[in-house]
Structure formats: structure tokens, C-alpha cells
XYZ file of N, CA and C in Angstrom:
831
model
N 44.250 17.479 -4.228
C 43.068 17.474 -3.367
C 41.793 17.468 -4.208
N 41.772 18.353 -5.211
C 40.597 18.457 -6.082
C 40.402 17.171 -6.872
N 41.523 16.572 -7.313
C 41.435 15.319 -8.071
C 40.874 14.189 -7.211
N 41.249 14.179 -5.928
C 40.748 13.144 -5.024
C 39.243 13.274 -4.815
N 38.773 14.531 -4.723
C 37.332 14.757 -4.563
C 36.571 14.254 -5.784
N 37.115 14.553 -6.976
C 36.474 14.112 -8.219
C 36.452 12.587 -8.300
N 37.582 11.962 -7.936
C 37.651 10.503 -7.963
C 36.669 9.883 -6.969
N 36.568 10.503 -5.795
C 35.646 9.996 -4.786
C 34.201 10.093 -5.263
N 33.850 11.233 -5.865
C 32.485 11.400 -6.376
C 32.213 10.451 -7.535
N 33.213 10.286 -8.408
C 33.037 9.380 -9.546
C 32.805 7.952 -9.067
N 33.550 7.548 -8.027
C 33.368 6.210 -7.472
C 31.982 6.054 -6.845
N 31.559 7.095 -6.124
C 30.237 7.050 -5.487
C 29.133 6.948 -6.530
N 29.233 7.768 -7.587
C 28.227 7.737 -8.646
C 28.231 6.389 -9.367
N 29.412 5.832 -9.580
C 29.506 4.541 -10.269
C 28.831 3.443 -9.459
N 29.114 3.427 -8.152
C 28.486 2.429 -7.282
C 26.969 2.620 -7.260
N 26.532 3.893 -7.195
C 25.097 4.175 -7.165
C 24.418 3.720 -8.455
N 25.075 3.956 -9.590
C 24.504 3.555 -10.878
C 24.410 2.037 -10.981
N 25.448 1.351 -10.512
C 25.442 -0.115 -10.551
C 24.324 -0.673 -9.676
N 24.208 -0.149 -8.462
C 23.159 -0.621 -7.552
C 21.769 -0.314 -8.097
N 21.605 0.893 -8.686
C 20.314 1.256 -9.267
C 19.962 0.335 -10.431
N 20.966 0.002 -11.237
C 20.726 -0.898 -12.368
C 20.284 -2.275 -11.888
N 20.937 -2.763 -10.831
C 20.556 -4.066 -10.278
C 19.138 -4.044 -9.719
N 18.767 -2.917 -9.087
C 17.425 -2.803 -8.524
C 16.364 -2.682 -9.611
N 16.703 -2.007 -10.709
C 15.730 -1.785 -11.775
C 15.601 -2.976 -12.718
N 16.565 -3.878 -12.696
C 16.552 -4.999 -13.639
C 15.303 -5.859 -13.518
N 14.853 -6.256 -12.316
C 13.607 -7.047 -12.245
C 12.394 -6.304 -12.796
N 12.349 -4.988 -12.552
C 11.227 -4.199 -13.069
C 11.272 -4.158 -14.590
N 12.476 -3.909 -15.126
C 12.634 -3.878 -16.583
C 12.255 -5.225 -17.191
N 12.717 -6.301 -16.563
C 12.451 -7.633 -17.109
C 10.959 -7.958 -17.074
N 10.276 -7.526 -16.039
C 8.828 -7.741 -15.956
C 8.104 -7.001 -17.073
N 8.513 -5.760 -17.313
C 7.853 -4.946 -18.341
C 8.071 -5.538 -19.726
N 9.317 -5.853 -20.082
C 9.591 -6.344 -21.438
C 9.006 -7.742 -21.651
N 9.017 -8.573 -20.616
C 8.471 -9.925 -20.766
C 6.963 -9.897 -20.987
N 6.295 -8.913 -20.412
C 4.840 -8.825 -20.578
C 4.440 -8.504 -22.014
N 5.395 -8.042 -22.833
C 5.101 -7.728 -24.237
C 5.749 -8.726 -25.196
N 6.300 -9.809 -24.679
C 6.957 -10.799 -25.533
C 5.971 -11.866 -25.996
N 6.094 -12.318 -27.244
C 5.346 -13.513 -27.649
C 5.982 -14.744 -27.006
N 5.281 -15.861 -27.047
C 5.777 -17.070 -26.377
C 7.146 -17.501 -26.882
N 7.381 -17.369 -28.173
C 8.631 -17.857 -28.743
C 9.836 -17.086 -28.217
N 9.633 -15.820 -27.849
C 10.725 -15.021 -27.301
C 10.805 -15.132 -25.780
N 9.742 -15.590 -25.162
C 9.726 -15.681 -23.701
C 10.588 -16.823 -23.195
N 10.591 -17.945 -23.927
C 11.257 -19.149 -23.435
C 12.533 -19.480 -24.204
N 12.970 -18.601 -25.084
C 14.160 -18.860 -25.875
C 15.416 -18.655 -25.031
N 16.478 -19.365 -25.378
C 17.777 -19.182 -24.723
C 18.852 -19.065 -25.798
N 19.704 -18.049 -25.678
C 19.805 -17.019 -24.631
C 18.595 -16.087 -24.623
N 18.324 -15.495 -23.481
C 17.111 -14.672 -23.346
C 17.141 -13.439 -24.236
N 15.958 -12.999 -24.618
C 15.797 -11.784 -25.422
C 15.595 -10.614 -24.465
N 16.525 -9.660 -24.481
C 16.465 -8.545 -23.532
C 15.561 -7.411 -24.006
N 15.228 -7.423 -25.288
C 14.260 -6.452 -25.808
C 13.428 -7.160 -26.862
N 12.107 -7.169 -26.716
C 11.267 -7.942 -27.647
C 11.403 -7.453 -29.085
N 11.686 -8.400 -29.970
C 11.814 -8.051 -31.388
C 10.444 -7.893 -32.041
N 9.483 -8.634 -31.535
C 8.113 -8.553 -32.057
C 7.146 -8.329 -30.897
N 7.137 -7.118 -30.336
C 6.268 -6.861 -29.168
C 4.798 -7.082 -29.507
N 4.077 -7.612 -28.549
C 2.669 -7.928 -28.762
C 1.883 -7.723 -27.472
N 0.590 -7.516 -27.631
C -0.310 -7.384 -26.484
C -1.044 -8.688 -26.184
N -0.664 -9.751 -26.877
C -1.360 -11.028 -26.687
C -1.273 -11.564 -25.255
N -0.159 -11.357 -24.509
C -0.169 -11.827 -23.111
C -1.269 -11.184 -22.274
N -1.545 -9.906 -22.520
C -2.618 -9.228 -21.782
C -3.978 -9.792 -22.189
N -4.149 -10.032 -23.484
C -5.414 -10.582 -23.977
C -5.650 -11.981 -23.417
N -4.609 -12.825 -23.474
C -4.739 -14.189 -22.965
C -4.938 -14.211 -21.458
N -4.393 -13.221 -20.778
C -4.541 -13.146 -19.322
C -6.011 -13.043 -18.924
N -6.764 -12.228 -19.662
C -8.184 -12.055 -19.354
C -9.038 -13.182 -19.935
N -8.557 -13.812 -21.008
C -9.325 -14.900 -21.617
C -9.127 -16.227 -20.890
N -7.927 -16.455 -20.385
C -7.606 -17.745 -19.769
C -7.887 -17.787 -18.273
N -7.897 -16.618 -17.636
C -8.070 -16.558 -16.184
C -9.115 -15.488 -15.846
N -9.763 -15.610 -14.694
C -10.743 -14.577 -14.276
C -10.046 -13.339 -13.713
N -9.156 -12.757 -14.516
C -8.336 -11.655 -14.022
C -9.174 -10.415 -13.726
N -10.251 -10.219 -14.469
C -11.135 -9.081 -14.190
C -11.744 -9.210 -12.793
N -12.058 -10.439 -12.385
C -12.586 -10.652 -11.030
C -11.531 -10.333 -9.977
N -10.287 -10.698 -10.259
C -9.210 -10.396 -9.321
C -9.041 -8.887 -9.147
N -9.091 -8.173 -10.246
C -8.977 -6.713 -10.171
C -10.147 -6.110 -9.406
N -11.341 -6.628 -9.673
C -12.524 -6.132 -8.962
C -12.391 -6.359 -7.459
N -11.951 -7.541 -7.075
C -11.794 -7.846 -5.650
C -10.761 -6.937 -4.995
N -9.651 -6.713 -5.684
C -8.616 -5.831 -5.140
C -9.140 -4.417 -4.962
N -9.903 -3.944 -5.935
C -10.447 -2.585 -5.851
C -11.422 -2.472 -4.682
N -12.310 -3.457 -4.535
C -13.297 -3.410 -3.446
C -12.604 -3.419 -2.086
N -11.669 -4.341 -1.895
C -10.973 -4.456 -0.609
C -10.145 -3.212 -0.328
N -9.420 -2.726 -1.324
C -8.527 -1.588 -1.113
C -9.293 -0.305 -0.847
N -10.312 -0.034 -1.651
C -11.091 1.197 -1.471
C -11.829 1.168 -0.135
N -12.422 0.030 0.204
C -13.154 -0.075 1.474
C -12.220 0.117 2.659
N -11.081 -0.554 2.635
C -10.120 -0.433 3.731
C -9.596 0.985 3.852
N -9.227 1.584 2.728
C -8.679 2.943 2.751
C -9.698 3.934 3.287
N -10.949 3.809 2.863
C -11.991 4.732 3.324
C -12.225 4.586 4.823
N -12.391 3.357 5.293
C -12.676 3.133 6.720
C -11.509 3.582 7.587
N -10.302 3.205 7.205
C -9.122 3.559 7.997
C -8.906 5.064 8.014
N -9.075 5.721 6.870
C -8.822 7.161 6.801
C -9.844 7.947 7.616
N -11.123 7.631 7.468
C -12.174 8.393 8.156
C -12.136 8.149 9.663
N -12.169 6.893 10.070
C -12.164 6.602 11.508
C -10.816 6.919 12.139
N -9.738 6.689 11.397
C -8.411 7.008 11.919
C -8.209 8.497 12.097
N -8.803 9.304 11.210
C -8.712 10.757 11.339
C -9.375 11.221 12.631
N -10.555 10.690 12.925
C -11.255 11.071 14.156
C -10.479 10.623 15.393
N -9.930 9.408 15.336
C -9.141 8.918 16.469
C -7.880 9.749 16.660
N -7.205 10.077 15.570
C -5.979 10.870 15.656
C -6.266 12.266 16.195
N -7.373 12.853 15.766
C -7.743 14.189 16.247
C -8.046 14.153 17.741
N -8.765 13.138 18.180
C -9.080 13.027 19.602
C -7.847 12.808 20.452
N -6.935 11.946 19.996
C -5.711 11.680 20.751
C -4.781 12.881 20.768
N -4.854 13.704 19.727
C -3.966 14.861 19.637
C -4.468 16.054 20.434
N -5.756 16.325 20.376
C -6.289 17.563 20.936
C -6.887 17.403 22.331
N -7.111 16.192 22.775
C -7.754 15.993 24.074
C -6.926 15.034 24.927
N -6.866 15.359 26.197
C -6.202 14.485 27.164
C -7.266 13.836 28.043
N -7.274 12.540 28.079
C -8.273 11.819 28.865
C -7.599 10.605 29.501
N -8.272 10.011 30.423
C -7.723 8.852 31.121
C -7.492 7.707 30.119
N -6.267 7.276 30.025
C -5.935 6.187 29.117
C -5.487 6.637 27.745
N -5.351 7.944 27.508
C -4.941 8.411 26.178
C -3.517 7.964 25.846
N -2.614 8.092 26.816
C -1.231 7.650 26.578
C -1.172 6.144 26.358
N -1.952 5.408 27.146
C -1.988 3.953 26.982
C -2.497 3.572 25.599
N -3.477 4.317 25.101
C -4.016 4.049 23.767
C -2.947 4.234 22.702
N -2.165 5.309 22.836
C -1.116 5.585 21.857
C -0.060 4.487 21.873
N 0.368 4.109 23.061
C 1.393 3.076 23.156
C 0.862 1.706 22.735
N -0.423 1.496 22.903
C -1.021 0.252 22.414
C -0.982 0.201 20.893
N -1.256 1.345 20.259
C -1.153 1.416 18.803
C 0.269 1.124 18.345
N 1.241 1.685 19.066
C 2.637 1.414 18.726
C 2.972 -0.064 18.914
N 2.445 -0.649 19.971
C 2.746 -2.055 20.264
C 2.226 -2.981 19.170
N 1.088 -2.637 18.588
C 0.540 -3.484 17.526
C 1.424 -3.487 16.291
N 2.221 -2.437 16.107
C 3.133 -2.394 14.970
C 4.406 -3.177 15.238
N 4.683 -3.461 16.506
C 5.877 -4.227 16.849
C 5.670 -5.709 16.552
N 4.437 -6.179 16.721
C 4.126 -7.595 16.490
C 4.215 -7.898 14.997
N 5.023 -8.868 14.579
C 5.105 -9.220 13.153
C 3.754 -9.695 12.634
N 3.292 -9.162 11.510
C 1.983 -9.581 10.976
C 1.882 -11.085 10.741
N 3.003 -11.709 10.374
C 2.967 -13.141 10.087
C 2.646 -13.964 11.332
N 3.059 -13.469 12.503
C 2.796 -14.212 13.738
C 1.317 -14.193 14.114
N 0.561 -13.269 13.533
C -0.873 -13.176 13.826
C -1.728 -13.907 12.793
N -1.072 -14.510 11.817
C -1.814 -15.139 10.727
C -2.696 -16.286 11.222
N -2.141 -17.164 12.041
C -2.922 -18.302 12.545
C -4.083 -17.861 13.431
N -3.872 -16.967 14.417
C -5.030 -16.495 15.200
C -6.100 -15.838 14.340
N -5.661 -15.046 13.358
C -6.618 -14.408 12.458
C -7.405 -15.462 11.682
N -6.715 -16.481 11.208
C -7.391 -17.509 10.420
C -8.415 -18.266 11.265
N -8.077 -18.524 12.513
C -9.027 -19.201 13.403
C -10.279 -18.356 13.620
N -10.080 -17.047 13.789
C -11.225 -16.150 13.968
C -12.064 -16.097 12.694
N -11.385 -15.993 11.547
C -12.093 -15.938 10.268
C -12.884 -17.223 10.039
N -12.296 -18.351 10.384
C -13.000 -19.633 10.241
C -14.212 -19.704 11.162
N -14.034 -19.236 12.392
C -15.135 -19.251 13.361
C -16.290 -18.361 12.909
N -15.964 -17.242 12.251
C -16.990 -16.324 11.762
C -17.527 -16.725 10.392
N -17.003 -17.821 9.839
C -17.427 -18.303 8.521
C -17.180 -17.236 7.445
N -15.991 -16.641 7.491
C -15.632 -15.606 6.524
C -14.487 -16.037 5.612
N -14.184 -17.336 5.586
C -13.151 -17.829 4.685
C -13.616 -17.644 3.243
N -12.709 -17.212 2.388
C -13.022 -16.929 0.987
C -14.100 -15.856 0.867
N -13.946 -14.828 1.700
C -14.893 -13.716 1.729
C -14.114 -12.408 1.733
N -14.597 -11.427 0.983
C -13.906 -10.136 0.918
C -13.851 -9.453 2.278
N -14.866 -9.678 3.102
C -14.921 -9.019 4.401
C -13.751 -9.426 5.295
N -13.313 -10.675 5.192
C -12.194 -11.127 6.022
C -10.917 -10.372 5.678
N -10.703 -10.096 4.397
C -9.504 -9.355 3.997
C -9.604 -7.886 4.388
N -10.812 -7.329 4.318
C -10.994 -5.937 4.736
C -10.679 -5.792 6.218
N -11.182 -6.715 7.035
C -10.932 -6.665 8.476
C -9.443 -6.807 8.771
N -8.786 -7.758 8.110
C -7.356 -7.977 8.342
C -6.538 -6.760 7.940
N -6.854 -6.168 6.813
C -6.098 -5.005 6.347
C -6.352 -3.778 7.212
N -7.554 -3.653 7.743
C -7.819 -2.552 8.674
C -6.924 -2.688 9.901
N -6.838 -3.903 10.429
C -5.976 -4.115 11.600
C -4.512 -3.800 11.275
N -4.053 -4.197 10.093
C -2.648 -4.024 9.737
C -2.280 -2.571 9.463
N -3.217 -1.777 8.967
C -2.892 -0.413 8.539
C -3.373 0.670 9.496
N -4.335 0.349 10.346
C -4.960 1.381 11.187
C -3.972 2.081 12.124
N -3.131 1.367 12.882
C -2.227 2.067 13.812
C -1.295 3.047 13.115
N -0.707 2.627 12.006
C 0.228 3.498 11.295
C -0.476 4.742 10.769
N -1.686 4.568 10.236
C -2.435 5.712 9.716
C -2.781 6.697 10.830
N -3.205 6.186 11.980
C -3.552 7.059 13.106
C -2.335 7.847 13.574
N -1.197 7.200 13.681
C 0.007 7.873 14.172
C 0.500 8.934 13.189
N 0.369 8.677 11.895
C 0.757 9.683 10.904
C -0.137 10.911 11.015
N -1.443 10.705 11.063
C -2.363 11.843 11.137
C -2.243 12.571 12.466
N -1.991 11.843 13.538
C -1.829 12.482 14.843
C -0.635 13.432 14.844
N 0.441 13.058 14.166
C 1.619 13.921 14.131
C 1.315 15.253 13.452
N 0.415 15.255 12.477
C 0.011 16.508 11.835
C -0.888 17.321 12.752
N -1.826 16.665 13.399
C -2.727 17.381 14.305
C -1.986 17.933 15.520
N -0.899 17.266 15.941
C -0.112 17.766 17.071
C 0.489 19.136 16.774
N 0.796 19.375 15.494
C 1.422 20.644 15.119
C 0.412 21.778 14.970
N -0.872 21.462 15.080
C -1.898 22.496 14.905
C -2.113 23.230 16.229
N -2.064 24.575 16.233
C -2.242 25.348 17.477
C -3.646 25.166 18.060
N -3.710 24.766 19.307
C -5.007 24.587 19.959
C -5.730 25.916 20.158
N -4.958 27.013 20.178
C -5.570 28.325 20.378
C -6.531 28.669 19.248
N -6.199 28.244 18.022
C -7.083 28.533 16.889
C -8.411 27.794 17.033
N -8.349 26.573 17.521
C -9.583 25.813 17.737
C -10.420 26.466 18.831
N -9.762 26.880 19.920
C -10.485 27.541 21.013
C -11.115 28.846 20.543
N -10.397 29.591 19.706
C -10.932 30.854 19.181
C -12.157 30.608 18.313
N -12.100 29.557 17.490
C -13.241 29.237 16.631
C -14.458 28.853 17.461
N -14.236 28.120 18.555
C -15.348 27.725 19.427
C -15.938 28.940 20.126
N -15.077 29.871 20.570
C -15.554 31.103 21.209
C -16.395 31.920 20.236
N -16.019 31.898 18.958
C -16.756 32.647 17.936
C -18.049 31.960 17.518
N -18.377 30.843 18.140
C -19.653 30.192 17.859
C -19.564 28.936 17.027
N -18.366 28.508 16.699
C -18.201 27.294 15.890
C -18.209 26.065 16.808
N -18.891 25.043 16.409
C -18.893 23.810 17.199
C -17.557 23.094 17.038
N -17.322 22.093 17.877
C -16.072 21.344 17.769
C -16.001 20.582 16.445
N -17.142 20.088 16.005
C -17.171 19.414 14.708
C -16.897 20.397 13.584
N -17.490 21.600 13.693
C -17.241 22.626 12.688
C -15.793 23.065 12.670
N -15.176 23.179 13.851
C -13.759 23.549 13.914
C -12.889 22.488 13.258
N -13.263 21.233 13.459
C -12.512 20.146 12.827
C -12.627 20.206 11.312
N -13.855 20.403 10.818
C -14.086 20.366 9.375
C -13.585 21.612 8.659
N -13.726 22.778 9.290
C -13.425 24.040 8.610
C -12.010 24.560 8.860
N -11.413 24.173 9.977
C -10.113 24.747 10.330
C -9.004 23.698 10.339
N -9.248 22.594 11.024
C -8.182 21.608 11.215
C -7.928 20.786 9.949
N -8.988 20.299 9.320
C -8.813 19.409 8.178
C -8.079 20.052 7.004
N -8.382 21.309 6.633
C -7.618 21.901 5.529
C -6.118 21.947 5.792
N -5.744 22.194 7.050
C -4.321 22.245 7.386
C -3.731 20.838 7.457
N -4.503 19.902 7.968
C -4.014 18.528 8.111
C -4.218 17.661 6.893
N -4.656 18.250 5.772
C -4.914 17.470 4.560
C -3.707 16.661 4.088
N -2.479 17.222 4.116
C -1.327 16.405 3.695
C -1.149 15.150 4.538
N -1.349 15.266 5.838
C -1.223 14.094 6.695
C -2.298 13.065 6.430
N -3.523 13.531 6.225
C -4.629 12.616 5.927
C -4.397 11.925 4.584
N -3.941 12.717 3.602
C -3.682 12.147 2.278
C -2.552 11.125 2.316
N -1.490 11.430 3.056
C -0.368 10.488 3.135
C -0.789 9.196 3.822
N -1.616 9.297 4.860
C -2.123 8.094 5.531
C -2.981 7.270 4.577
N -3.802 7.948 3.778
C -4.640 7.240 2.807
C -3.793 6.551 1.743
N -2.729 7.217 1.297
C -1.859 6.637 0.269
C -1.170 5.383 0.785
N -0.603 5.474 1.988
C 0.099 4.323 2.558
C -0.871 3.167 2.794
N -2.069 3.482 3.270
C -3.079 2.442 3.476
C -3.459 1.788 2.154
N -3.639 2.606 1.132
C -3.979 2.094 -0.199
C -2.900 1.150 -0.710
N -1.639 1.579 -0.642
C -0.543 0.766 -1.175
C -0.379 -0.532 -0.390
N -0.461 -0.435 0.929
C -0.306 -1.632 1.761
C -1.397 -2.647 1.433
N -2.633 -2.173 1.361
C -3.756 -3.079 1.122
C -3.709 -3.662 -0.282
N -3.387 -2.843 -1.259
C -3.348 -3.314 -2.643
C -2.274 -4.390 -2.828
N -1.143 -4.243 -2.142
C -0.025 -5.171 -2.320
C -0.027 -6.329 -1.322
N -0.972 -6.355 -0.385
C -0.979 -7.416 0.628
C -1.185 -8.780 -0.040
N -0.395 -9.749 0.411
C -0.438 -11.062 -0.237
C -0.715 -12.212 0.725
N 0.042 -12.293 1.816
C 0.033 -13.508 2.624
C -1.333 -13.773 3.251
N -2.001 -12.731 3.791
C -3.325 -12.932 4.387
C -4.341 -13.311 3.312
N -4.268 -12.637 2.169
C -5.189 -12.957 1.078
C -4.960 -14.372 0.562
N -3.711 -14.796 0.526
C -3.382 -16.142 0.041
C -3.958 -17.217 0.958
N -3.956 -16.954 2.258
C -4.447 -17.931 3.233
C -5.969 -17.874 3.360
N -6.539 -16.672 3.302
C -7.971 -16.501 3.561
C -8.853 -16.825 2.362
N -8.311 -16.823 1.150
C -9.138 -16.991 -0.047
C -8.698 -18.216 -0.837
N -9.638 -18.763 -1.606
C -9.325 -19.963 -2.391
C -9.939 -19.947 -3.784
N -10.845 -19.023 -4.069
C -11.480 -18.953 -5.384
C -11.457 -17.516 -5.893
N -11.791 -17.373 -7.165
C -11.809 -16.042 -7.778
C -12.910 -15.160 -7.210
N -13.801 -15.736 -6.420
C -14.864 -14.949 -5.794
C -14.295 -13.909 -4.846
N -13.142 -14.209 -4.246
C -12.572 -13.297 -3.255
C -11.083 -13.034 -3.443
N -10.412 -13.787 -4.293
C -8.968 -13.611 -4.443
C -8.627 -12.270 -5.086
N -7.659 -11.528 -4.537
C -7.224 -10.271 -5.153
C -6.210 -10.541 -6.251
N -5.767 -9.490 -6.885
C -4.880 -9.636 -8.035
C -3.517 -10.180 -7.631
N -3.057 -9.886 -6.414
C -1.756 -10.394 -5.981
C -1.745 -11.914 -5.896
N -2.869 -12.495 -5.525
C -2.983 -13.954 -5.460
C -3.346 -14.518 -6.825
N -4.151 -13.785 -7.575
C -4.605 -14.262 -8.872
C -3.491 -14.488 -9.866
N -2.403 -13.727 -9.740
C -1.274 -13.903 -10.661
C -0.682 -15.302 -10.569
N -0.903 -15.973 -9.449
C -0.363 -17.321 -9.280
C -1.074 -18.337 -10.159
N -2.196 -17.978 -10.755
C -2.867 -18.893 -11.674
C -1.999 -19.214 -12.879
N -1.061 -18.326 -13.169
C -0.186 -18.532 -14.330
C 0.849 -19.624 -14.085
N 0.946 -20.091 -12.846
C 1.888 -21.161 -12.510
C 1.146 -22.491 -12.558
N 1.486 -23.311 -13.546
C 0.870 -24.620 -13.660
C 1.702 -25.699 -12.984
N 1.289 -26.939 -13.139
C 2.019 -28.058 -12.530
C 3.374 -28.280 -13.192
N 3.437 -28.093 -14.505
C 4.688 -28.351 -15.220
C 5.108 -27.177 -16.096
N 4.350 -26.087 -16.058
C 4.625 -24.995 -16.991
C 4.216 -23.673 -16.357
N 5.003 -22.635 -16.627
C 4.707 -21.297 -16.119
C 4.537 -20.348 -17.299
N 3.405 -19.676 -17.370
C 3.165 -18.671 -18.411
C 3.802 -17.351 -17.979
N 5.109 -17.256 -18.232
C 5.848 -16.110 -17.707
C 5.376 -14.789 -18.287
N 5.104 -14.746 -19.583
C 4.694 -13.470 -20.180
C 3.327 -13.028 -19.661
N 2.418 -13.977 -19.435
C 1.116 -13.615 -18.881
C 1.224 -13.225 -17.408
N 2.090 -13.913 -16.673
C 2.292 -13.549 -15.270
C 2.885 -12.146 -15.157
N 3.854 -11.834 -16.015
C 4.449 -10.493 -16.005
C 3.430 -9.444 -16.426
N 2.562 -9.796 -17.373
C 1.501 -8.867 -17.768
C 0.565 -8.603 -16.596
N 0.231 -9.646 -15.851
C -0.609 -9.466 -14.666
C 0.079 -8.643 -13.599
N 1.376 -8.887 -13.391
C 2.128 -8.110 -12.403
C 2.193 -6.641 -12.799
N 2.347 -6.387 -14.098
C 2.397 -5.002 -14.569
C 1.057 -4.307 -14.354
N -0.034 -4.985 -14.675
C -1.361 -4.405 -14.452
C -1.627 -4.191 -12.967
N -1.143 -5.114 -12.143
C -1.344 -4.980 -10.701
C -0.549 -3.815 -10.127
N 0.602 -3.518 -10.727
C 1.454 -2.448 -10.205
C 1.014 -1.063 -10.663
N 0.326 -0.981 -11.791
C -0.019 0.326 -12.364
C -0.850 1.214 -11.441
N -1.911 0.720 -10.792
C -2.692 1.611 -9.913
C -1.856 2.242 -8.814
N -0.992 1.449 -8.186
C -0.143 1.995 -7.135
C 0.839 3.019 -7.660
N 1.432 2.748 -8.832
C 2.387 3.684 -9.424
C 1.705 5.003 -9.757
N 0.535 4.927 -10.370
C -0.202 6.142 -10.731
C -0.620 6.908 -9.485
N -1.095 6.194 -8.488
C -1.544 6.816 -7.240
C -0.405 7.563 -6.558
N 0.758 6.920 -6.470
C 1.911 7.553 -5.822
C 2.423 8.722 -6.652
N 2.436 8.579 -7.968
C 2.926 9.648 -8.835
C 2.081 10.907 -8.676
N 0.774 10.740 -8.548
C -0.115 11.894 -8.421
C 0.031 12.559 -7.060
N 0.178 11.762 -6.017
C 0.148 12.306 -4.652
C 1.463 12.112 -3.913
N 2.588 12.110 -4.633
C 3.863 11.820 -3.995
C 4.284 12.894 -2.995
N 3.899 14.141 -3.227
C 4.302 15.189 -2.286
C 3.652 14.984 -0.919
N 2.410 14.494 -0.909
C 1.750 14.214 0.363
C 2.400 13.020 1.061
N 2.814 12.030 0.277
C 3.459 10.859 0.856
C 4.778 11.239 1.511
N 5.554 12.088 0.852
C 6.837 12.522 1.407
C 6.629 13.303 2.695
N 5.658 14.205 2.694
C 5.387 14.983 3.905
C 4.899 14.094 5.037
N 4.112 13.088 4.689
C 3.611 12.186 5.719
C 4.714 11.355 6.342
N 5.638 10.862 5.504
C 6.743 10.078 6.038
C 7.724 10.948 6.807
N 7.892 12.201 6.379
C 8.786 13.118 7.083
C 8.263 13.423 8.470
N 6.960 13.392 8.606
C 6.350 13.691 9.902
C 6.380 12.500 10.847
N 7.150 11.483 10.490
C 7.185 10.280 11.310
C 7.936 10.433 12.610
N 8.713 11.513 12.779
C 9.431 11.723 14.037
C 8.465 12.316 15.044
N 7.709 11.459 15.722
C 6.624 11.905 16.597
C 7.042 11.829 18.049
N 6.549 12.763 18.821
C 6.789 12.775 20.258
C 5.466 12.541 20.971
N 5.494 11.706 21.979
C 4.266 11.396 22.711
C 4.457 11.776 24.172
């Protein structure tokens, strides 16, 4: 019996290790390729560990392409979207959680319904609106699109945290002379900080990694984010793989660092996803 348990666990661990290795292989290959010189990038059989690691792909990335502009655009769009969604979504979530008004349930279910619609199916209507507003190849068009894509999820995450907050404490604070705004800022927000932080993290990651809307809405380095800018490394007959991998690595670093710092808030936010309405 004991031997069977050991064999079962050994098999489970072996399968898990194999699957993890397969999942990590693209990440590993991206990292090592970004440090390879050209001669090792295109050689066959492939070099699995660079013999002469170099930073030249990163240098050429900024010299050959407007990669700094791509990073700037991504930062502007991501920070703007995250700030707007977090601040306005927090107020909306607090109102939906603590107050009952005509249409409150309909509002919640409408937010849920917007998440059911595949984002790709809204691409053409969005593009028509962006064209009509003359916002093609403009950072504002991507900010608006990302707000629409991330706002419902952020509101629902924060609402689940506010739902767990006792209304009696808010009423007591108001009786003691605190305004409703003061109760929100001094009592509710400190307790709901994990939910607000998790919503901000998810919004940040979604916006930073968004590709399809940015690819359709932008055409020049004036507005293209880093996810689209990496495609500059693909030529008509040649692909600069080491420079593309260097760009992908630089594009991934902000998200990795952000999640590493605030991962406990992200876990708590996702755990709070079992919401009752």
C-alpha cells in the first residue's frame, strides 16, 4: 500500500515536472536568445546556452528601432488606464456595495454581461467609433478601449471586498460626525486596500499586455505600444530574433516586477472572485 502511494506521487511529480519544463521552455528560450550574438542566434543545431553572451541585441534594439517611444507609449497608456479605472471603479464599487437604489442590480448584471462579450467581436465597432472621432493612431483611443475592457472586472473585484465590510461601522462613523466621504477614506479604504490593489494590478497587466486593439488602432511609433513595436524586428525576408527576444524580455520585466512586489494582493483579489449578488 505504501509503495503504491510512493509510486503514485512519483508519477504525479514526474508529470508535473515535464509539463512545467514544457511551459518554461519558451520563456527560457526568449531569455537566452536575447543575449546571443547573431552567429549563435541562427546557427543549426541551435545553441541552448550562449557561449559568448552579449548585450548588443539590447543596444541594437534601441538604435535600430524607436523602442524608447514604444516603452513611453505603453507607460502612458497603462498608467492612465490603471489610474482612471482604479479611482472611478473604486467609487462605483463602493456605491454598488453599500447602497441599494433603483437599477443597482441591473447595473451589476450589465457589468457582468460586458465580460461575456468576446473583446475581439467588439473590435470593428470600436474601430468605427475611433475613426469617427479621428483618434486613429492616438494614445487616447487605446486608453478608452482598455478602460472598457478592464473596468467591469475591476469594479466586481473591489465590490466583493466592500461587500464584506460591516455597514454598522460606517453608520457608527457617520453618527460620530464623520461624513460619508470621510468614512470611505478613513475606514473603508484601509480595509479594502487589498481589493483595490489587486484590481489595479490586474488592470495594469491587462493594459500593458494588450495587443490586438493596439495593433489595429495604431500605425506609427507616435502611438504604438511595446507589444506592437516588437513586430518591427520582423522584416520582409529576415527576422532579428535576438533583438525581438530582447524587446520581449524588456516588455515583460515591468509586469514581472509589479506582480512580484504585490503578489499577495493579487492572490487575495482573485480569491475574492466568488461573489454573490
